[in-house]
């Protein structure tokens, strides 16, 4: 099977779906780039990190739409187009920018179906970048997925690898509800075996990254890899980790998590988001409510601290959950 | 050019500091010494300096992601700026902000801003403080041509007019937002006219010409200080570099930047004007340039030697400590 990076897998999903369905349009800033530029080169950007490169030459300006820097209008236009029959894939370049345009997502797109008594369909995908690691500082490095997960009416996807990225994006595009698709900026170059034909991965189905007996670790997106590194170290110490990547936070595969914890008796949740009212405590609460009597040790979470993301590389490294921190927490509950 | 000699000297020095600082940053970033993303202000020096020459430390500015020039023009310490870009503890923001959040509140510099369109509403607030306290201070919001398309900017402009705030909007029109030209992204090529439509004086000037910027902003500041409300100045200036350092600029024709550097360099222009007017001669300029180069060397040496933040700093200053 061909190996592709996360970037290539996402691009391929977009190309294949756009080829299949003429209602799919791409909307965002510099998704092609070069509009009005003096070189006459089209597709000069293809997205700030090159993810949408090549779409413009294939599908043309009417379907690959570069916009002014106007996120409220982008999100509103995408939501309005979705509810009237198109299937927009809008780009919010960095997830941090949701602050500029959240009304169109939070009060509008997310609520159409419910408010309108089930009469509306809003097949909208919002692709956006999350994550620290580039020293991009407080307004370009956040992981605000918990905020979106909190909102009824939104589905939230957080792929950790290229195979999942392709299958989940295809599912997101075919889904008739608004879907937020979070790409971690540190994962774009990660390669994986990815089938060439289109395939969809259903939402709410966890991936068991590795099976084990002693402790269940639940992690999303880049944190899956951090947890896997910790699991490697722990394995050498004789601790067997079961690593679960639920892949979507909403819907969440609660059953797989509960089933695993009932076997292992221990839970650690690793999340790059801030800790308060976040995904990690959400999953901890799920297990505390429904699998309490299976627990052999306290539930633990490993998250970013309750701080903005710092700029200095030394501080940023301390901000992001590390394999060493995850391993240490596991050792503590194994004692 | 009816400015005092010392004022012109000061203006030239500030512009040359920005030029040297930014050129040095490009080198240090490319060699991996500076982390993160860098947006260089090269080519736009006259816009920041022509504006900030009218401001005191207790006037305010709100900046953009392309903020080093504004910060220097407003008088921030070069060593502390450089240390910030290096992510060091002695930086202006103790290494927590970096290029896109560099700020010096003691100089009325309310921060670079990594959210395009983030500053103009904040600057309204600074203008409200000045108006409420009746202290004659003003607040200046910088935004780009791209940023001028944000709803936040339109809202801020309208509200400044409605509340008659001492706010000044500087739209730095360098022709691009990332890799998209303003000719595409803005529905009109007259960005000042949009501001005028909100009901304030607005002009567009040659942003490579220090004197043109200085004159136009001078009028805006005088009006605002006198209680006459907001104005907008669109400064049309070139961007000598890519959007960020490392941007291959496929969207620009080969040689475009060379022509701009030759024909539209604000440093060359001010230098020529002052030499032609007999204010300074070439040798004096060369001596000034050496002084500036030495300042930048010192700043880099300071930044390199400065300590990295303590790990405990990670948790500090999320809130005020009342202990
Ligand atoms: C809200 C928001 N949207 C998008 C971006 C990404 N971005 C950073 S700079 C930039 C271009 C800004 O163009 P302009 O305002 O003309 O300023 P210039 O870069 O030319 O100085 C974009 C799109 C951002 N930082 N914030």
mmCIF file of N, CA and C in Angstrom, chain B residues 188-295:
data_model
loop_
_atom_site.group_PDB
_atom_site.id
_atom_site.type_symbol
_atom_site.label_atom_id
_atom_site.label_comp_id
_atom_site.label_asym_id
_atom_site.label_seq_id
_atom_site.Cartn_x
_atom_site.Cartn_y
_atom_site.Cartn_z
ATOM 1 N N UNK B 188 -12.195 47.643 -3.461
ATOM 2 C CA UNK B 188 -11.816 48.929 -4.040
ATOM 3 C C UNK B 188 -10.324 49.101 -3.822
ATOM 4 N N UNK B 189 -9.676 49.894 -4.695
ATOM 5 C CA UNK B 189 -8.255 50.153 -4.420
ATOM 6 C C UNK B 189 -8.091 51.416 -3.582
ATOM 7 N N UNK B 190 -9.200 52.000 -3.183
ATOM 8 C CA UNK B 190 -9.132 53.209 -2.365
ATOM 9 C C UNK B 190 -9.586 52.877 -0.946
ATOM 10 N N UNK B 191 -8.632 52.388 -0.157
ATOM 11 C CA UNK B 191 -8.993 51.941 1.189
ATOM 12 C C UNK B 191 -9.320 53.125 2.087
ATOM 13 N N UNK B 192 -8.679 54.249 1.833
ATOM 14 C CA UNK B 192 -8.988 55.445 2.620
ATOM 15 C C UNK B 192 -10.440 55.855 2.409
ATOM 16 N N UNK B 193 -10.929 55.662 1.193
ATOM 17 C CA UNK B 193 -12.314 56.073 0.903
ATOM 18 C C UNK B 193 -13.317 55.281 1.725
ATOM 19 N N UNK B 194 -12.992 54.021 1.990
ATOM 20 C CA UNK B 194 -13.899 53.240 2.840
ATOM 21 C C UNK B 194 -13.990 53.875 4.222
ATOM 22 N N UNK B 195 -12.813 54.265 4.752
ATOM 23 C CA UNK B 195 -12.803 54.888 6.081
ATOM 24 C C UNK B 195 -13.577 56.194 6.046
ATOM 25 N N UNK B 196 -13.393 56.951 4.967
ATOM 26 C CA UNK B 196 -14.088 58.239 4.842
ATOM 27 C C UNK B 196 -15.594 58.032 4.872
ATOM 28 N N UNK B 197 -16.030 56.908 4.301
ATOM 29 C CA UNK B 197 -17.460 56.648 4.251
ATOM 30 C C UNK B 197 -18.065 56.476 5.649
ATOM 31 N N UNK B 198 -17.226 56.172 6.615
ATOM 32 C CA UNK B 198 -17.737 56.092 7.991
ATOM 33 C C UNK B 198 -17.903 57.476 8.607
ATOM 34 N N UNK B 199 -17.380 58.487 7.933
ATOM 35 C CA UNK B 199 -17.579 59.846 8.424
ATOM 36 C C UNK B 199 -16.371 60.452 9.100
ATOM 37 N N UNK B 200 -15.179 60.080 8.625
ATOM 38 C CA UNK B 200 -13.978 60.696 9.214
ATOM 39 C C UNK B 200 -13.044 61.154 8.091
ATOM 40 N N UNK B 201 -12.167 62.105 8.392
ATOM 41 C CA UNK B 201 -11.167 62.480 7.392
ATOM 42 C C UNK B 201 -10.281 61.280 7.088
ATOM 43 N N UNK B 202 -9.980 61.072 5.821
ATOM 44 C CA UNK B 202 -9.143 59.926 5.451
ATOM 45 C C UNK B 202 -8.369 60.278 4.187
ATOM 46 N N UNK B 203 -7.084 60.002 4.212
ATOM 47 C CA UNK B 203 -6.264 60.263 3.025
ATOM 48 C C UNK B 203 -5.361 59.069 2.771
ATOM 49 N N UNK B 204 -4.927 58.943 1.529
ATOM 50 C CA UNK B 204 -3.910 57.956 1.175
ATOM 51 C C UNK B 204 -2.632 58.710 0.832
ATOM 52 N N UNK B 205 -1.514 58.205 1.337
ATOM 53 C CA UNK B 205 -0.237 58.877 1.056
ATOM 54 C C UNK B 205 0.800 57.860 0.602
ATOM 55 N N UNK B 206 1.870 58.390 0.011
ATOM 56 C CA UNK B 206 3.002 57.560 -0.382
ATOM 57 C C UNK B 206 3.729 57.106 0.891
ATOM 58 N N UNK B 207 3.578 55.854 1.212
ATOM 59 C CA UNK B 207 4.137 55.341 2.459
ATOM 60 C C UNK B 207 5.634 55.101 2.415
ATOM 61 N N UNK B 208 6.265 55.363 1.290
ATOM 62 C CA UNK B 208 7.725 55.277 1.260
ATOM 63 C C UNK B 208 8.332 56.633 1.618
ATOM 64 N N UNK B 209 7.488 57.662 1.645
ATOM 65 C CA UNK B 209 7.959 59.031 1.854
ATOM 66 C C UNK B 209 7.691 59.430 3.302
ATOM 67 N N UNK B 210 8.753 59.421 4.086
ATOM 68 C CA UNK B 210 8.598 59.775 5.495
ATOM 69 C C UNK B 210 7.830 61.080 5.667
ATOM 70 N N UNK B 211 8.162 62.065 4.837
ATOM 71 C CA UNK B 211 7.572 63.392 5.030
ATOM 72 C C UNK B 211 6.075 63.386 4.724
ATOM 73 N N UNK B 212 5.692 62.622 3.727
ATOM 74 C CA UNK B 212 4.263 62.548 3.381
ATOM 75 C C UNK B 212 3.469 61.900 4.519
ATOM 76 N N UNK B 213 4.015 60.824 5.063
ATOM 77 C CA UNK B 213 3.335 60.158 6.180
ATOM 78 C C UNK B 213 3.292 61.101 7.377
ATOM 79 N N UNK B 214 4.431 61.715 7.637
ATOM 80 C CA UNK B 214 4.550 62.596 8.803
ATOM 81 C C UNK B 214 3.538 63.737 8.716
ATOM 82 N N UNK B 215 3.392 64.333 7.561
ATOM 83 C CA UNK B 215 2.434 65.437 7.393
ATOM 84 C C UNK B 215 1.007 64.964 7.640
ATOM 85 N N UNK B 216 0.644 63.864 6.984
ATOM 86 C CA UNK B 216 -0.747 63.408 7.060
ATOM 87 C C UNK B 216 -1.105 62.981 8.477
ATOM 88 N N UNK B 217 -0.216 62.227 9.106
ATOM 89 C CA UNK B 217 -0.518 61.766 10.464
ATOM 90 C C UNK B 217 -0.483 62.945 11.433
ATOM 91 N N UNK B 218 0.367 63.913 11.134
ATOM 92 C CA UNK B 218 0.419 65.116 11.972
ATOM 93 C C UNK B 218 -0.946 65.786 12.061
ATOM 94 N N UNK B 219 -1.595 65.890 10.928
ATOM 95 C CA UNK B 219 -2.928 66.511 10.922
ATOM 96 C C UNK B 219 -3.919 65.669 11.713
ATOM 97 N N UNK B 220 -3.842 64.364 11.508
ATOM 98 C CA UNK B 220 -4.770 63.461 12.202
ATOM 99 C C UNK B 220 -4.571 63.537 13.710
ATOM 100 N N UNK B 221 -3.325 63.569 14.126
ATOM 101 C CA UNK B 221 -3.038 63.613 15.567
ATOM 102 C C UNK B 221 -3.495 64.948 16.151
ATOM 103 N N UNK B 222 -3.252 66.022 15.435
ATOM 104 C CA UNK B 222 -3.666 67.345 15.934
ATOM 105 C C UNK B 222 -5.185 67.395 16.098
ATOM 106 N N UNK B 223 -5.885 66.866 15.116
ATOM 107 C CA UNK B 223 -7.349 66.845 15.185
ATOM 108 C C UNK B 223 -7.822 66.038 16.394
ATOM 109 N N UNK B 224 -7.222 64.860 16.554
ATOM 110 C CA UNK B 224 -7.631 63.982 17.657
ATOM 111 C C UNK B 224 -7.319 64.620 19.009
ATOM 112 N N UNK B 225 -6.147 65.204 19.132
ATOM 113 C CA UNK B 225 -5.783 65.834 20.413
ATOM 114 C C UNK B 225 -6.726 66.994 20.734
ATOM 115 N N UNK B 226 -7.210 67.652 19.707
ATOM 116 C CA UNK B 226 -8.097 68.796 19.921
ATOM 117 C C UNK B 226 -9.551 68.375 20.134
ATOM 118 N N UNK B 227 -9.784 67.069 20.190
ATOM 119 C CA UNK B 227 -11.151 66.594 20.431
ATOM 120 C C UNK B 227 -11.982 66.457 19.165
ATOM 121 N N UNK B 228 -11.312 66.474 18.022
ATOM 122 C CA UNK B 228 -12.038 66.432 16.760
ATOM 123 C C UNK B 228 -12.354 65.039 16.250
ATOM 124 N N UNK B 229 -11.984 64.003 17.004
ATOM 125 C CA UNK B 229 -12.341 62.639 16.610
ATOM 126 C C UNK B 229 -11.307 61.970 15.727
ATOM 127 N N UNK B 230 -11.694 60.819 15.166
ATOM 128 C CA UNK B 230 -10.743 59.948 14.471
ATOM 129 C C UNK B 230 -10.437 60.378 13.030
ATOM 130 N N UNK B 231 -9.352 59.816 12.520
ATOM 131 C CA UNK B 231 -8.998 59.954 11.101
ATOM 132 C C UNK B 231 -8.358 58.651 10.656
ATOM 133 N N UNK B 232 -8.239 58.521 9.344
ATOM 134 C CA UNK B 232 -7.524 57.368 8.778
ATOM 135 C C UNK B 232 -6.472 57.860 7.796
ATOM 136 N N UNK B 233 -5.313 57.224 7.852
ATOM 137 C CA UNK B 233 -4.282 57.470 6.847
ATOM 138 C C UNK B 233 -3.903 56.123 6.246
ATOM 139 N N UNK B 234 -4.062 56.007 4.941
ATOM 140 C CA UNK B 234 -3.604 54.802 4.236
ATOM 141 C C UNK B 234 -2.197 55.078 3.738
ATOM 142 N N UNK B 235 -1.249 54.262 4.190
ATOM 143 C CA UNK B 235 0.136 54.448 3.743
ATOM 144 C C UNK B 235 0.454 53.354 2.732
ATOM 145 N N UNK B 236 0.745 53.752 1.518
ATOM 146 C CA UNK B 236 1.019 52.765 0.468
ATOM 147 C C UNK B 236 2.511 52.503 0.416
ATOM 148 N N UNK B 237 2.884 51.306 0.805
ATOM 149 C CA UNK B 237 4.307 51.018 0.925
ATOM 150 C C UNK B 237 4.604 49.605 0.418
ATOM 151 N N UNK B 238 5.839 49.359 0.021
ATOM 152 C CA UNK B 238 6.176 48.038 -0.491
ATOM 153 C C UNK B 238 6.511 47.061 0.638
ATOM 154 N N UNK B 239 6.317 45.796 0.367
ATOM 155 C CA UNK B 239 6.793 44.750 1.270
ATOM 156 C C UNK B 239 8.005 44.137 0.591
ATOM 157 N N UNK B 240 9.189 44.369 1.151
ATOM 158 C CA UNK B 240 10.427 43.914 0.502
ATOM 159 C C UNK B 240 10.645 42.411 0.630
ATOM 160 N N UNK B 241 9.961 41.784 1.569
ATOM 161 C CA UNK B 241 10.207 40.355 1.803
ATOM 162 C C UNK B 241 8.931 39.576 1.525
ATOM 163 N N UNK B 242 9.003 38.287 1.770
ATOM 164 C CA UNK B 242 7.799 37.475 1.686
ATOM 165 C C UNK B 242 6.869 37.801 2.844
ATOM 166 N N UNK B 243 5.733 37.116 2.860
ATOM 167 C CA UNK B 243 4.810 37.332 3.974
ATOM 168 C C UNK B 243 5.503 37.020 5.298
ATOM 169 N N UNK B 244 6.190 35.892 5.316
ATOM 170 C CA UNK B 244 6.984 35.520 6.483
ATOM 171 C C UNK B 244 8.394 35.226 5.982
ATOM 172 N N UNK B 245 9.351 35.215 6.871
ATOM 173 C CA UNK B 245 10.708 34.902 6.451
ATOM 174 C C UNK B 245 10.738 33.436 6.036
ATOM 175 N N UNK B 246 11.141 33.185 4.795
ATOM 176 C CA UNK B 246 11.122 31.826 4.259
ATOM 177 C C UNK B 246 10.061 31.632 3.189
ATOM 178 N N UNK B 247 9.174 32.600 3.020
ATOM 179 C CA UNK B 247 8.117 32.525 2.003
ATOM 180 C C UNK B 247 8.756 32.619 0.613
ATOM 181 N N UNK B 248 8.574 31.616 -0.255
ATOM 182 C CA UNK B 248 9.211 31.648 -1.585
ATOM 183 C C UNK B 248 8.572 32.650 -2.557
ATOM 184 N N UNK B 249 7.459 33.228 -2.183
ATOM 185 C CA UNK B 249 6.828 34.308 -2.980
ATOM 186 C C UNK B 249 6.560 33.951 -4.430
ATOM 187 N N UNK B 250 6.015 32.773 -4.674
ATOM 188 C CA UNK B 250 5.698 32.380 -6.054
ATOM 189 C C UNK B 250 4.694 33.321 -6.705
ATOM 190 N N UNK B 251 3.960 34.038 -5.880
ATOM 191 C CA UNK B 251 2.898 34.912 -6.394
ATOM 192 C C UNK B 251 3.441 36.238 -6.926
ATOM 193 N N UNK B 252 4.753 36.467 -6.755
ATOM 194 C CA UNK B 252 5.327 37.726 -7.225
ATOM 195 C C UNK B 252 6.222 37.479 -8.427
ATOM 196 N N UNK B 253 6.179 38.389 -9.381
ATOM 197 C CA UNK B 253 7.014 38.261 -10.575
ATOM 198 C C UNK B 253 8.485 38.346 -10.180
ATOM 199 N N UNK B 254 9.307 37.598 -10.906
ATOM 200 C CA UNK B 254 10.748 37.684 -10.677
ATOM 201 C C UNK B 254 11.208 39.121 -10.852
ATOM 202 N N UNK B 255 12.027 39.570 -9.953
ATOM 203 C CA UNK B 255 12.592 40.907 -10.108
ATOM 204 C C UNK B 255 11.727 42.027 -9.548
ATOM 205 N N UNK B 256 10.472 41.702 -9.199
ATOM 206 C CA UNK B 256 9.587 42.760 -8.670
ATOM 207 C C UNK B 256 10.187 43.424 -7.428
ATOM 208 N N UNK B 257 10.691 42.582 -6.540
ATOM 209 C CA UNK B 257 11.218 43.128 -5.296
ATOM 210 C C UNK B 257 12.496 43.935 -5.556
ATOM 211 N N UNK B 258 13.300 43.480 -6.516
ATOM 212 C CA UNK B 258 14.529 44.229 -6.830
ATOM 213 C C UNK B 258 14.195 45.644 -7.285
ATOM 214 N N UNK B 259 13.161 45.732 -8.114
ATOM 215 C CA UNK B 259 12.759 47.056 -8.604
ATOM 216 C C UNK B 259 12.266 47.911 -7.436
ATOM 217 N N UNK B 260 11.487 47.311 -6.562
ATOM 218 C CA UNK B 260 10.986 48.059 -5.406
ATOM 219 C C UNK B 260 12.140 48.526 -4.525
ATOM 220 N N UNK B 261 13.080 47.637 -4.313
ATOM 221 C CA UNK B 261 14.220 48.013 -3.469
ATOM 222 C C UNK B 261 15.007 49.147 -4.106
ATOM 223 N N UNK B 262 15.050 49.152 -5.439
ATOM 224 C CA UNK B 262 15.805 50.198 -6.132
ATOM 225 C C UNK B 262 15.033 51.522 -6.129
ATOM 226 N N UNK B 263 13.730 51.441 -6.429
ATOM 227 C CA UNK B 263 12.975 52.671 -6.692
ATOM 228 C C UNK B 263 12.093 53.135 -5.540
ATOM 229 N N UNK B 264 11.834 52.267 -4.594
ATOM 230 C CA UNK B 264 10.840 52.631 -3.575
ATOM 231 C C UNK B 264 11.341 52.298 -2.177
ATOM 232 N N UNK B 265 12.625 52.576 -1.969
ATOM 233 C CA UNK B 265 13.192 52.287 -0.653
ATOM 234 C C UNK B 265 13.097 53.534 0.226
ATOM 235 N N UNK B 266 12.302 53.462 1.284
ATOM 236 C CA UNK B 266 12.099 54.649 2.125
ATOM 237 C C UNK B 266 13.399 55.184 2.733
ATOM 238 N N UNK B 267 14.364 54.315 2.978
ATOM 239 C CA UNK B 267 15.639 54.774 3.541
ATOM 240 C C UNK B 267 16.421 55.581 2.507
ATOM 241 N N UNK B 268 16.480 55.040 1.281
ATOM 242 C CA UNK B 268 17.169 55.762 0.213
ATOM 243 C C UNK B 268 16.516 57.126 -0.001
ATOM 244 N N UNK B 269 15.178 57.109 0.030
ATOM 245 C CA UNK B 269 14.457 58.356 -0.248
ATOM 246 C C UNK B 269 14.731 59.430 0.797
ATOM 247 N N UNK B 270 14.647 59.072 2.058
ATOM 248 C CA UNK B 270 14.839 60.099 3.091
ATOM 249 C C UNK B 270 16.291 60.587 3.067
ATOM 250 N N UNK B 271 17.180 59.656 2.827
ATOM 251 C CA UNK B 271 18.588 60.021 2.790
ATOM 252 C C UNK B 271 18.860 61.011 1.655
ATOM 253 N N UNK B 272 18.324 60.683 0.496
ATOM 254 C CA UNK B 272 18.545 61.563 -0.650
ATOM 255 C C UNK B 272 17.936 62.941 -0.395
ATOM 256 N N UNK B 273 16.724 62.953 0.159
ATOM 257 C CA UNK B 273 16.055 64.234 0.419
ATOM 258 C C UNK B 273 16.893 65.094 1.369
ATOM 259 N N UNK B 274 17.429 64.468 2.386
ATOM 260 C CA UNK B 274 18.161 65.249 3.384
ATOM 261 C C UNK B 274 19.523 65.685 2.870
ATOM 262 N N UNK B 275 20.117 64.854 2.033
ATOM 263 C CA UNK B 275 21.398 65.258 1.436
ATOM 264 C C UNK B 275 21.161 66.413 0.456
ATOM 265 N N UNK B 276 20.133 66.244 -0.397
ATOM 266 C CA UNK B 276 19.829 67.288 -1.385
ATOM 267 C C UNK B 276 19.513 68.621 -0.703
ATOM 268 N N UNK B 277 18.844 68.551 0.422
ATOM 269 C CA UNK B 277 18.478 69.776 1.129
ATOM 270 C C UNK B 277 19.637 70.322 1.959
ATOM 271 N N UNK B 278 20.750 69.588 1.947
ATOM 272 C CA UNK B 278 21.925 70.067 2.664
ATOM 273 C C UNK B 278 21.820 69.932 4.175
ATOM 274 N N UNK B 279 20.909 69.088 4.636
ATOM 275 C CA UNK B 279 20.749 68.924 6.088
ATOM 276 C C UNK B 279 21.886 68.078 6.664
ATOM 277 N N UNK B 280 22.152 66.972 5.984
ATOM 278 C CA UNK B 280 23.282 66.119 6.370
ATOM 279 C C UNK B 280 24.044 65.761 5.104
ATOM 280 N N UNK B 281 25.307 65.368 5.266
ATOM 281 C CA UNK B 281 26.016 64.867 4.084
ATOM 282 C C UNK B 281 26.225 63.361 4.208
ATOM 283 N N UNK B 282 26.699 62.789 3.145
ATOM 284 C CA UNK B 282 26.808 61.330 3.079
ATOM 285 C C UNK B 282 27.678 60.782 4.199
ATOM 286 N N UNK B 283 28.748 61.494 4.500
ATOM 287 C CA UNK B 283 29.634 60.998 5.562
ATOM 288 C C UNK B 283 28.927 60.964 6.906
ATOM 289 N N UNK B 284 28.126 61.978 7.158
ATOM 290 C CA UNK B 284 27.381 61.984 8.425
ATOM 291 C C UNK B 284 26.422 60.798 8.481
ATOM 292 N N UNK B 285 25.783 60.540 7.343
ATOM 293 C CA UNK B 285 24.892 59.378 7.311
ATOM 294 C C UNK B 285 25.652 58.087 7.567
ATOM 295 N N UNK B 286 26.811 57.969 6.948
ATOM 296 C CA UNK B 286 27.582 56.744 7.142
ATOM 297 C C UNK B 286 27.941 56.562 8.616
ATOM 298 N N UNK B 287 28.262 57.660 9.265
ATOM 299 C CA UNK B 287 28.600 57.571 10.690
ATOM 300 C C UNK B 287 27.366 57.142 11.501
ATOM 301 N N UNK B 288 26.223 57.720 11.160
ATOM 302 C CA UNK B 288 24.986 57.329 11.853
ATOM 303 C C UNK B 288 24.706 55.839 11.641
ATOM 304 N N UNK B 289 24.907 55.405 10.410
ATOM 305 C CA UNK B 289 24.643 53.993 10.101
ATOM 306 C C UNK B 289 25.537 53.080 10.928
ATOM 307 N N UNK B 290 26.789 53.507 11.105
ATOM 308 C CA UNK B 290 27.686 52.678 11.917
ATOM 309 C C UNK B 290 27.195 52.609 13.362
ATOM 310 N N UNK B 291 26.690 53.751 13.860
ATOM 311 C CA UNK B 291 26.148 53.748 15.228
ATOM 312 C C UNK B 291 24.991 52.760 15.351
ATOM 313 N N UNK B 292 24.104 52.797 14.360
ATOM 314 C CA UNK B 292 22.946 51.906 14.416
ATOM 315 C C UNK B 292 23.399 50.453 14.339
ATOM 316 N N UNK B 293 24.327 50.176 13.432
ATOM 317 C CA UNK B 293 24.811 48.794 13.301
ATOM 318 C C UNK B 293 25.379 48.307 14.629
ATOM 319 N N UNK B 294 26.078 49.196 15.329
ATOM 320 C CA UNK B 294 26.651 48.806 16.619
ATOM 321 C C UNK B 294 25.539 48.527 17.636
ATOM 322 N N UNK B 295 24.481 49.344 17.603
ATOM 323 C CA UNK B 295 23.355 49.101 18.521
ATOM 324 C C UNK B 295 22.759 47.709 18.284
#
